[in-house]
Structures are given as C-alpha cells and as structure tokens.
PDB file of C-alpha atoms in Angstrom:
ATOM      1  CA  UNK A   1       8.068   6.975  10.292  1.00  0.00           C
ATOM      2  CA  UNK A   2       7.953   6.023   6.562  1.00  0.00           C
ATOM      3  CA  UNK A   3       8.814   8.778   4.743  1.00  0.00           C
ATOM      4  CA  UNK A   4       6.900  10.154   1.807  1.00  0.00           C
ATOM      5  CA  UNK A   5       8.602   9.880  -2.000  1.00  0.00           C
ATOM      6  CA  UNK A   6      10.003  12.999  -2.708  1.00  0.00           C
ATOM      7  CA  UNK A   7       8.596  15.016  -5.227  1.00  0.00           C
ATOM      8  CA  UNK A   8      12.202  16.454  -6.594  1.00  0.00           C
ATOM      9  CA  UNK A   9      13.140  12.592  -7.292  1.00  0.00           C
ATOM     10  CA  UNK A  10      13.635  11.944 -10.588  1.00  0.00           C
ATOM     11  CA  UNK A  11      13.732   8.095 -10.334  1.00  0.00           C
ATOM     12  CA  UNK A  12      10.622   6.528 -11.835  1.00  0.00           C
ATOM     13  CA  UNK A  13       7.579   5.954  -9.095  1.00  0.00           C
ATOM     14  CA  UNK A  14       6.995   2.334  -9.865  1.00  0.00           C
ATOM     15  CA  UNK A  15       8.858  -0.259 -11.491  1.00  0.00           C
ATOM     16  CA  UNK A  16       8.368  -3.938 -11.612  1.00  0.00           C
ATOM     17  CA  UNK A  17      11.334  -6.226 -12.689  1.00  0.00           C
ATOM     18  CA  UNK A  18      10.092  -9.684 -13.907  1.00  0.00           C
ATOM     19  CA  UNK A  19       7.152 -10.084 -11.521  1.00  0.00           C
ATOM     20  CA  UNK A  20       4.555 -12.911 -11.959  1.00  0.00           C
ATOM     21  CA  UNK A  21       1.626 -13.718  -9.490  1.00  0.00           C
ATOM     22  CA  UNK A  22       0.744 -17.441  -8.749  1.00  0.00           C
ATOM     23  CA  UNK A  23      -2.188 -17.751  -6.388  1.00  0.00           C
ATOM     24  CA  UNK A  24      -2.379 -21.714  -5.339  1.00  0.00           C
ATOM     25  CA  UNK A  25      -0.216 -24.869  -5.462  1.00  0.00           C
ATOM     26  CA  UNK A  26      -0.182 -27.801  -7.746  1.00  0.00           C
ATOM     27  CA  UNK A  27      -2.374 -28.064 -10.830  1.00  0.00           C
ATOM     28  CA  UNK A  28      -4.954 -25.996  -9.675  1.00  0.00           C
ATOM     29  CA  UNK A  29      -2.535 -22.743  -9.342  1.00  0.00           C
ATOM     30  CA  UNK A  30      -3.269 -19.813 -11.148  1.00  0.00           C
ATOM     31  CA  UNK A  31      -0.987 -17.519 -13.031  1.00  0.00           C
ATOM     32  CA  UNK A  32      -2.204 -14.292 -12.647  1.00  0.00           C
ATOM     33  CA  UNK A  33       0.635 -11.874 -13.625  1.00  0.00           C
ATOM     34  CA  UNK A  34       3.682 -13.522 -16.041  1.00  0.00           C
ATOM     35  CA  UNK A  35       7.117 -12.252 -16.090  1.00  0.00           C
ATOM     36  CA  UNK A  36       6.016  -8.174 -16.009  1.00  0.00           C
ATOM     37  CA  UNK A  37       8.419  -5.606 -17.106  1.00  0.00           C
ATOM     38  CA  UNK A  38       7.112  -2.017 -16.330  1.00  0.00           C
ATOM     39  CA  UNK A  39       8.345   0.975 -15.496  1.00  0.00           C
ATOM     40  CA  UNK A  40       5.888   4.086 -14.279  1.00  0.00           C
ATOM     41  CA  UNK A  41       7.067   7.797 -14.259  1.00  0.00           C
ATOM     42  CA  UNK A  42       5.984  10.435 -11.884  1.00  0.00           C
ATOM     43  CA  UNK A  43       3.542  12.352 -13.744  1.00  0.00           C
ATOM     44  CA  UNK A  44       1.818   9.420 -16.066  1.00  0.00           C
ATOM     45  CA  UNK A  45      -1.770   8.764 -16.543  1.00  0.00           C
ATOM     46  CA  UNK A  46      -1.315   5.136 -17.737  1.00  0.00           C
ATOM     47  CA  UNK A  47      -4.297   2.722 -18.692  1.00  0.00           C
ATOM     48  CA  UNK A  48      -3.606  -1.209 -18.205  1.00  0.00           C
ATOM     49  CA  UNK A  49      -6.407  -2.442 -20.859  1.00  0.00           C
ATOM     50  CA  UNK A  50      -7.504  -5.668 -21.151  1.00  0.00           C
ATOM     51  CA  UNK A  51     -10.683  -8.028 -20.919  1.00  0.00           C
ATOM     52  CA  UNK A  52     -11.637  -9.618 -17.598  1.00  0.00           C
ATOM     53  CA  UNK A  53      -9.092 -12.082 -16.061  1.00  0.00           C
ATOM     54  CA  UNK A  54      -6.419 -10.744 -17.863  1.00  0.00           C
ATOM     55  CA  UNK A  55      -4.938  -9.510 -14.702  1.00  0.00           C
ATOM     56  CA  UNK A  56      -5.457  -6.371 -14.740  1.00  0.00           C
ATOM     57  CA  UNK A  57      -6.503  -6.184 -10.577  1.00  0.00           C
ATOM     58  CA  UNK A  58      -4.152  -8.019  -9.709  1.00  0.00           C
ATOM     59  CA  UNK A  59      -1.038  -5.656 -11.824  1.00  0.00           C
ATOM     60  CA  UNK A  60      -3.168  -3.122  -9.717  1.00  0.00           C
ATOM     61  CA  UNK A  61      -2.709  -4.521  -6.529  1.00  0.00           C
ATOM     62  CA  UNK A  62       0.916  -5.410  -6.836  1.00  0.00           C
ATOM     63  CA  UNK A  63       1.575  -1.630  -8.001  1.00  0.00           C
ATOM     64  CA  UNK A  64      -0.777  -0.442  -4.897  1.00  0.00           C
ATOM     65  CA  UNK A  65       1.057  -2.684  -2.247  1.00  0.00           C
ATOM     66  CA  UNK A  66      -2.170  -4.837  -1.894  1.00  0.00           C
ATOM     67  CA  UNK A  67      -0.314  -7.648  -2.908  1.00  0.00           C
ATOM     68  CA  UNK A  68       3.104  -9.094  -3.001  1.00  0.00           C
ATOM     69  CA  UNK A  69       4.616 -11.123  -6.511  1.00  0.00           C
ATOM     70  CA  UNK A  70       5.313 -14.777  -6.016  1.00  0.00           C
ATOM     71  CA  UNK A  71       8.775 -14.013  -8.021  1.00  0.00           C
ATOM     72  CA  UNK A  72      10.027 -10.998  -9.057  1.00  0.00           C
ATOM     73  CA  UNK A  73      11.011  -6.982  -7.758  1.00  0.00           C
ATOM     74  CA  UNK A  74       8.389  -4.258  -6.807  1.00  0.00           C
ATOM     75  CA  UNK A  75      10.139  -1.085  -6.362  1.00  0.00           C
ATOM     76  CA  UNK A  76       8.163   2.805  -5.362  1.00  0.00           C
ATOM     77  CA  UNK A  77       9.875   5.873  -5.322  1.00  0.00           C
ATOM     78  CA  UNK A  78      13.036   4.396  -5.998  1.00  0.00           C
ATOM     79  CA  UNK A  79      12.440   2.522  -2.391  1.00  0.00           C
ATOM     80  CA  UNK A  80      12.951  -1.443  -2.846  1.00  0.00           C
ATOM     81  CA  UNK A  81       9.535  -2.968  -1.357  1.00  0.00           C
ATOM     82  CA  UNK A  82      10.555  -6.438  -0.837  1.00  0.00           C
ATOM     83  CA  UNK A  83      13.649  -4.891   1.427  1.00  0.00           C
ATOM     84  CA  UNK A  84      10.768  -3.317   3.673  1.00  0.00           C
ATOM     85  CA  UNK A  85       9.342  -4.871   6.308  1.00  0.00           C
ATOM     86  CA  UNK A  86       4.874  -4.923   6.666  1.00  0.00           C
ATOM     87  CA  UNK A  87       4.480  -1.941   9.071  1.00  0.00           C
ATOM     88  CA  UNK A  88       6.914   0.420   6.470  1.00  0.00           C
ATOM     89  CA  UNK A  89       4.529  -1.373   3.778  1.00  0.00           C
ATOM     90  CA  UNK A  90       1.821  -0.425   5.511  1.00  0.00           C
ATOM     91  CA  UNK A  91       2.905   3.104   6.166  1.00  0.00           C
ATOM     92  CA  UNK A  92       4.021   3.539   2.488  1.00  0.00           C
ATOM     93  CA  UNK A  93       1.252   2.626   1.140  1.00  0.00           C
ATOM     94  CA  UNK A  94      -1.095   4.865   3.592  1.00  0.00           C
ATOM     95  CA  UNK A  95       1.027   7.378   2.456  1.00  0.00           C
ATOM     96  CA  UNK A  96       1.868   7.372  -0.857  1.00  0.00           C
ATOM     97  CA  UNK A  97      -1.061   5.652  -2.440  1.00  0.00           C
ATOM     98  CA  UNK A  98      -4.835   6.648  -3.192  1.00  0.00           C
ATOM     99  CA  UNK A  99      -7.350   3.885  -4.477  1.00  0.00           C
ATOM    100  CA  UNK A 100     -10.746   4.016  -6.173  1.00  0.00           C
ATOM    101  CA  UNK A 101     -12.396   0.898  -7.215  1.00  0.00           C
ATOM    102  CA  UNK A 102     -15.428   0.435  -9.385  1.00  0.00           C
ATOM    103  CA  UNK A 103     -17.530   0.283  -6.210  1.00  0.00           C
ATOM    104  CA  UNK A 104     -17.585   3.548  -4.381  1.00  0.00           C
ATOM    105  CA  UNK A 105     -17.627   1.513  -0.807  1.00  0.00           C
ATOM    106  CA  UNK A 106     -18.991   4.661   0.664  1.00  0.00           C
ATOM    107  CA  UNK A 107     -20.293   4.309   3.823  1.00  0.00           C
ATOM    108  CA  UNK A 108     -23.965   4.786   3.731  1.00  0.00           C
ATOM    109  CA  UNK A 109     -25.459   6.429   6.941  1.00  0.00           C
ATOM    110  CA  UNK A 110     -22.395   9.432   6.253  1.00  0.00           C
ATOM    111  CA  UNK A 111     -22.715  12.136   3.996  1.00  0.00           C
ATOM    112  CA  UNK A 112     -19.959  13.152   1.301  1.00  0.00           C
ATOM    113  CA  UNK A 113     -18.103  15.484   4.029  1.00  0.00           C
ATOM    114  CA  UNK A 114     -18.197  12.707   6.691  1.00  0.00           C
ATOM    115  CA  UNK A 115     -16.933  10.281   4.442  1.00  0.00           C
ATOM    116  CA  UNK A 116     -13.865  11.902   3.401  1.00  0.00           C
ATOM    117  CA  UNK A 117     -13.239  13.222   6.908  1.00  0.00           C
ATOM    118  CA  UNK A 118     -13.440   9.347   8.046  1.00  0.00           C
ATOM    119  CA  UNK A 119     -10.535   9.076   5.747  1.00  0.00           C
ATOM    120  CA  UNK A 120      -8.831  11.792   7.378  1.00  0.00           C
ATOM    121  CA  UNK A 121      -8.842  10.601  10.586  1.00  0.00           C
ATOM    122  CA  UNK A 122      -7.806   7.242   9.399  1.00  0.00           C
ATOM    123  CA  UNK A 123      -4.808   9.068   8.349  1.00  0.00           C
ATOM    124  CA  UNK A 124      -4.564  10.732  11.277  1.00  0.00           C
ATOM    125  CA  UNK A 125      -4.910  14.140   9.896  1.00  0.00           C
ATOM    126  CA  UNK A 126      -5.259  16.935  12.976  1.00  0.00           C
ATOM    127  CA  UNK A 127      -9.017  17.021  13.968  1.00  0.00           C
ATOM    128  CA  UNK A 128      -8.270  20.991  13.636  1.00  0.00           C
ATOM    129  CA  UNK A 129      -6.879  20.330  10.108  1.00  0.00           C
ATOM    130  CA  UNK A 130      -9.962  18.464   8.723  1.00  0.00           C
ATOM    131  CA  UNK A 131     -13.013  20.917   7.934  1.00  0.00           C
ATOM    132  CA  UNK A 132     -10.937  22.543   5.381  1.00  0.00           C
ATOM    133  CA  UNK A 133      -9.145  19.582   3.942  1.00  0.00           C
ATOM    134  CA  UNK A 134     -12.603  18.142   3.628  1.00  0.00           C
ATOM    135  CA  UNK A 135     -14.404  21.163   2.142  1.00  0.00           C
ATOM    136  CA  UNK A 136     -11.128  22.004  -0.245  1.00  0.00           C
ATOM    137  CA  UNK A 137     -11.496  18.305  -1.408  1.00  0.00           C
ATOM    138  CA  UNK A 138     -15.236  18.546  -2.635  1.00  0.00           C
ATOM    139  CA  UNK A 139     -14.774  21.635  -4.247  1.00  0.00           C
ATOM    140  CA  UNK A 140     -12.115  20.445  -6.107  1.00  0.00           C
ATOM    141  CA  UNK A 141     -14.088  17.346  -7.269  1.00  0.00           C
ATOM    142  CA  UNK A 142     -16.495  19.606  -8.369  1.00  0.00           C
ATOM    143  CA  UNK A 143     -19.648  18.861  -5.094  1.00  0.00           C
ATOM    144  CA  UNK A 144     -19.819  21.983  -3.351  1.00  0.00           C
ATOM    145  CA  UNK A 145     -23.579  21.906  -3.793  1.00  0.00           C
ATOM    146  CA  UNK A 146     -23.565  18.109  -2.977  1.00  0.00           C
ATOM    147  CA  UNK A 147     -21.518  18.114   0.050  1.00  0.00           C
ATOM    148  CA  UNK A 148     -24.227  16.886   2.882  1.00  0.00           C
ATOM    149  CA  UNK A 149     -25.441  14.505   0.591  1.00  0.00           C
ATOM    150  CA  UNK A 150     -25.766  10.625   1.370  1.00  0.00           C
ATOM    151  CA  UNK A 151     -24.765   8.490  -0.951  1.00  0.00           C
ATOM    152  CA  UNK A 152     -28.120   7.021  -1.716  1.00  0.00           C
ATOM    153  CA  UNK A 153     -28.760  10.699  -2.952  1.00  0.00           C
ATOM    154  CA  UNK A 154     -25.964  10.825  -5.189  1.00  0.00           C
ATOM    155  CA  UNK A 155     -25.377   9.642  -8.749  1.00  0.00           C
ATOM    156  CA  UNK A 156     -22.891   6.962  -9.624  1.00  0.00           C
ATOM    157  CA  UNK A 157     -20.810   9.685 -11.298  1.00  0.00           C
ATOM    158  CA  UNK A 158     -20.971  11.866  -7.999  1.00  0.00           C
ATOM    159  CA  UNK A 159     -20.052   8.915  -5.459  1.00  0.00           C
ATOM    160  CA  UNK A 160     -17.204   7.855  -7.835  1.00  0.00           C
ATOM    161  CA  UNK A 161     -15.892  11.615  -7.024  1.00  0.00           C
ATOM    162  CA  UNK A 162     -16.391  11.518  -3.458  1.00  0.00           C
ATOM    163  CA  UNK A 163     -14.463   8.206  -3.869  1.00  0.00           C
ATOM    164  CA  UNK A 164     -11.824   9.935  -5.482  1.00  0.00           C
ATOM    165  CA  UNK A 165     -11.903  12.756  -3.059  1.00  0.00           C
ATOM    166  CA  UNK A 166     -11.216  10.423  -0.360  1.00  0.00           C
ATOM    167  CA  UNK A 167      -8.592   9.024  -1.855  1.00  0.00           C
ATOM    168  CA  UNK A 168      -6.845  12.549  -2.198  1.00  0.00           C
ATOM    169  CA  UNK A 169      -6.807  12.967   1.465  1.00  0.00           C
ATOM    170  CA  UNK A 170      -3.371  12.102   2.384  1.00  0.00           C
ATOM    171  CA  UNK A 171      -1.487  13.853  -0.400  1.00  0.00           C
ATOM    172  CA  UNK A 172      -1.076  10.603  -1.838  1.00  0.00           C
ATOM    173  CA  UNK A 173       1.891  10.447  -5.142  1.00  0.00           C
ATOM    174  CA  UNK A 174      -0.044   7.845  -6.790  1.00  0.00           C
ATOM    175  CA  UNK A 175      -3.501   7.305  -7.548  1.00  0.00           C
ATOM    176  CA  UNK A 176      -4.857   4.312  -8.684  1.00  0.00           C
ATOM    177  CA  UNK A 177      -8.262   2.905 -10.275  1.00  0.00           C
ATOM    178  CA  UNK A 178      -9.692  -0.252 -10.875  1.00  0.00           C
ATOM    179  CA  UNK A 179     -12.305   0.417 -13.217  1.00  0.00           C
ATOM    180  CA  UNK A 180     -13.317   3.346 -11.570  1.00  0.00           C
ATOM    181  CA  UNK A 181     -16.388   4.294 -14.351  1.00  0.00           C
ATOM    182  CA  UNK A 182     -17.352   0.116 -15.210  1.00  0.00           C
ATOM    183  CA  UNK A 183     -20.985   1.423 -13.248  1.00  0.00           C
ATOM    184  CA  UNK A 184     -21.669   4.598 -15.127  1.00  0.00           C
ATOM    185  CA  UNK A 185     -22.667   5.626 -18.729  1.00  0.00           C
ATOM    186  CA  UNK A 186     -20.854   7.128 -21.091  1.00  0.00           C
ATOM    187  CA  UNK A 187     -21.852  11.161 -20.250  1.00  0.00           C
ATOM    188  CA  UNK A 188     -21.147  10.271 -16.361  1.00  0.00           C
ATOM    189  CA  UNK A 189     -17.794   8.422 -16.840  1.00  0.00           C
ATOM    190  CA  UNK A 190     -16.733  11.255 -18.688  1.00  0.00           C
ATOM    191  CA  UNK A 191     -17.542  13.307 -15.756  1.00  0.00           C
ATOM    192  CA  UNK A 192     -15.322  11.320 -13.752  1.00  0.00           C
ATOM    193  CA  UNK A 193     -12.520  10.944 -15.995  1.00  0.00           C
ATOM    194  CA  UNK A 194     -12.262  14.837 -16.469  1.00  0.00           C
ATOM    195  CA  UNK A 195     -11.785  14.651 -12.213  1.00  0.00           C
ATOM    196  CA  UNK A 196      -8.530  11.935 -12.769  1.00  0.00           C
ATOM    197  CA  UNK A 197      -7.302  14.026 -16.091  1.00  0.00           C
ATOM    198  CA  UNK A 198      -7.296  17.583 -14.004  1.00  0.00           C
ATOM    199  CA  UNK A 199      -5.343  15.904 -10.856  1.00  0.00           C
ATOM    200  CA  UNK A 200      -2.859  14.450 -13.263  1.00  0.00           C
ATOM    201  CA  UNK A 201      -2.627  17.713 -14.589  1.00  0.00           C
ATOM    202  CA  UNK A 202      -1.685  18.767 -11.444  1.00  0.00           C
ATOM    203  CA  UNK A 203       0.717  16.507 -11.107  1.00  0.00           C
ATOM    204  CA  UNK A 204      -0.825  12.860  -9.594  1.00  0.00           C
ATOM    205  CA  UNK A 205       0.608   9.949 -11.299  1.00  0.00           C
ATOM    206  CA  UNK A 206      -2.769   8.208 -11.781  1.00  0.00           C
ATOM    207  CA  UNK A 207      -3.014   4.116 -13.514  1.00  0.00           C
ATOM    208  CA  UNK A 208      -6.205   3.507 -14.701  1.00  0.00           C
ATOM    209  CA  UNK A 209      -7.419  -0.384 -14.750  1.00  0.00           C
ATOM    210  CA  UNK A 210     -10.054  -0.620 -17.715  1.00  0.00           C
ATOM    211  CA  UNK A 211     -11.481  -2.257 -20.790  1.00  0.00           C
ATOM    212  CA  UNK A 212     -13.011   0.681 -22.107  1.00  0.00           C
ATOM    213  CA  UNK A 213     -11.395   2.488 -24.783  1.00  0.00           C
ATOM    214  CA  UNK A 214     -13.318   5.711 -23.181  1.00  0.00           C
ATOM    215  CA  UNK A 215     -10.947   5.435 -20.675  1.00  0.00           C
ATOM    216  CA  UNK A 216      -7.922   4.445 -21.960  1.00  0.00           C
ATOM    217  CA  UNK A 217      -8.473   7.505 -24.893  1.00  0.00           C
ATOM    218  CA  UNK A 218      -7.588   9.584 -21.583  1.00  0.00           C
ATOM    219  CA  UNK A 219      -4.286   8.123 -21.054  1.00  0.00           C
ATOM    220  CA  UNK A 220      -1.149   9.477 -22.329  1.00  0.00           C
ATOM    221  CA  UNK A 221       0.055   5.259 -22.595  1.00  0.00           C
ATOM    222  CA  UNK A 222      -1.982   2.662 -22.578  1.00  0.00           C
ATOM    223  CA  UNK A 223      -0.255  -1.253 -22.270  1.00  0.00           C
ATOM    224  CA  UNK A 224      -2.448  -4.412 -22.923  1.00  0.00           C
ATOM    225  CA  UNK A 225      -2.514  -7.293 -20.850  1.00  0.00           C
ATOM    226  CA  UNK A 226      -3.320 -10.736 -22.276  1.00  0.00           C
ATOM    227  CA  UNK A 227      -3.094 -14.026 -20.116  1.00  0.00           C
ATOM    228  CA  UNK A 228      -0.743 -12.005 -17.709  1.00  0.00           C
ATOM    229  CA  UNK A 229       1.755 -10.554 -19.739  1.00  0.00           C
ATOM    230  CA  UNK A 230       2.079  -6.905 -21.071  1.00  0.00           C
ATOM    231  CA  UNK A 231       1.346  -7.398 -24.594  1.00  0.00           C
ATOM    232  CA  UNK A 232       2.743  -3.853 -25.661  1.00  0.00           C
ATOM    233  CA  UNK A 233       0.834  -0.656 -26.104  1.00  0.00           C
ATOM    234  CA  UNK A 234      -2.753  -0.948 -26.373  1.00  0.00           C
TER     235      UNK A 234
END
C-alpha cells in the first residue's frame, strides 16, 4: 500500500525541479510548461494566474499526478514521483490528492449525498463508515438543507461545493482547482471560495488555477504564468 504523506513532515508537499511539458513531435509540438521551478509548502493556498493557454492546466495536472513532464523532477511529500512506478502513482494520487474542476461532473440521476458516497466507495471507504463521512462532508460545505438535492436543483455555487465535498472524501493533503468558480458570478464564487479559504484554514494545502483576481485576492501567493514559465508573483 502507498502510504499517505505524513502530516508531521516538514519537507515541502510539492516541488518541481526544471520541468517543461511538450505534447507532440516535430514542428507541430507544443510547449506547454518551460523550465518550472516551484516549490509548494504544506499549508499554502497558492493561485497560478494567468490568461488561457498559459499553462495553467497543465502546471495543474503535473502537480495532481494527471500528467507526467517531458523533462524535469516532480516530487510530493518529499516522495520522488518519477522513482514510482503507475500503480504507487495511482495510489498516491487517490490518496493524497482532491480535484475540482470548473465543471462540477456531478453525476446527474444522484443526489448530493449519493454523489459523494460514490466517491467513497471509489476509495473504498467501509460501507459502515460512509453515512457519516457523507453527512459530516455536506455540513461542512455548508448543504445540510440541500443534501437530497439533484444537481439540476442546485446552483452553480452549490454543485461547485458538493464538488469540493467529494473531493474531501479521502482525507486528501492537497486540494487542487482548476478554475473552480470560471461558471459562477461574483456573489456565488465568493461563496465557494470562503469553502477552499476555511479548509485551508484547517490545514489543506489548496492551488487554485485562475485568471480572476477574485480568486487569486484569496491566496496567500499568487505566481503568474506567461507562455509556460513562472513569471514571478502575480
């Protein structure tokens, strides 16, 4: 079994050592990610701003384990990923990571409850275990009164939470968010970011993909990406 990054470590989560993304061959390749330097402590609420193509998805996925660099290091929790083989990737990942994207991707025939608890059994969480996991999650995203809800009966701002409850389920050290409000307006985003700003208050090292500076006013650091490379604090 993959084990989890301890909590005591004092070794920064993430860090990436010269890592560039190429996706292609020849002259139609495209250089997503340039020579990145970055370092992420436990703890952070970091925004990677930027306009569109500047790579911000792709940083994401490399950080999330969604993707691998065409040269460069990825290291989490201290742990060298390109030293680990897919299924401890895999594992890791499950583990250790939580992702909410700019699309909810709930699934529509469940309510809020059922769609969180499909992500608990997808992480194998004891059937036993789940009811309160499940209701302890929506109450802390702030849908008690919303919990048998569909998500066609929901508000953007109240699927992005179940979203972001669902990504809580496994405990995971790092969450991270691809322009998790680019749907909403500015009183429901604000909804939402209060959610990410009270978990990393807790403690969750949450990144933040965006090109709002609503967002990124949330983060402790912000970095801006231009053409691929981290072109200092935004």
């Amino acid at each position: 079994m993959t084990p989890r990054v301890s909590a005591g470590d004092t070794t920064p989560l993430v860090r990436l050592d010269g890592v560039t993304r190429i996706y292609g061959d020849g002259p139609t390749a495209t250089v997503a990610l340039r020579d990145v330097d970055l370092t992420v402590e436990r703890g952070e609420m970091l925004a990677v701003v930027g306009p569109s193509g500047s790579g911000k998805s792709t940083l994401l996925n490399v950080i999330g384990l969604l993707d691998a660099p065409s040269v460069g290091a990825v290291w989490f929790g201290g742990r060298s990923i390109p030293a680990l083989g897919e299924v401890e990737i895999d594992r890791l990942r499950s583990r250790a990571i939580g992702f909410v994207f700019q699309d909810a991707r709930l699934i529509p025939h469940l309510d809020v409850g059922e769609n969180i608890a499909v992500a608990a059994a997808y992480q194998r969480i004891a059937r036993r275990e789940r009811p309160a996991l499940v209701t302890r999650l929506i109450e802390q995203v702030g849908l008690g009164r919303r919990a048998r809800g569909r998500p066609d009966e929901l508000s953007g701002g109240e699927r992005q939470r179940v979203a972001i409850a669902r990504a809580l389920v496994g405990e995971p050290d790092l969450v991270v968010c691809d322009e998790p409000t680019g749907n909403l307006d500015e009183a429901t985003s604000r909804e939402v970011l209060e959610v990410l700003s009270q978990l990393n208050t807790r403690g969750k090292t949450v990144i933040i993909a965006t090109h709002d500076p609503l967002v990124s006013g949330y983060c402790r650091r912000r970095i801006r990406l231009v053409d691929g490379r981290i072109d200092g604090a935004a």
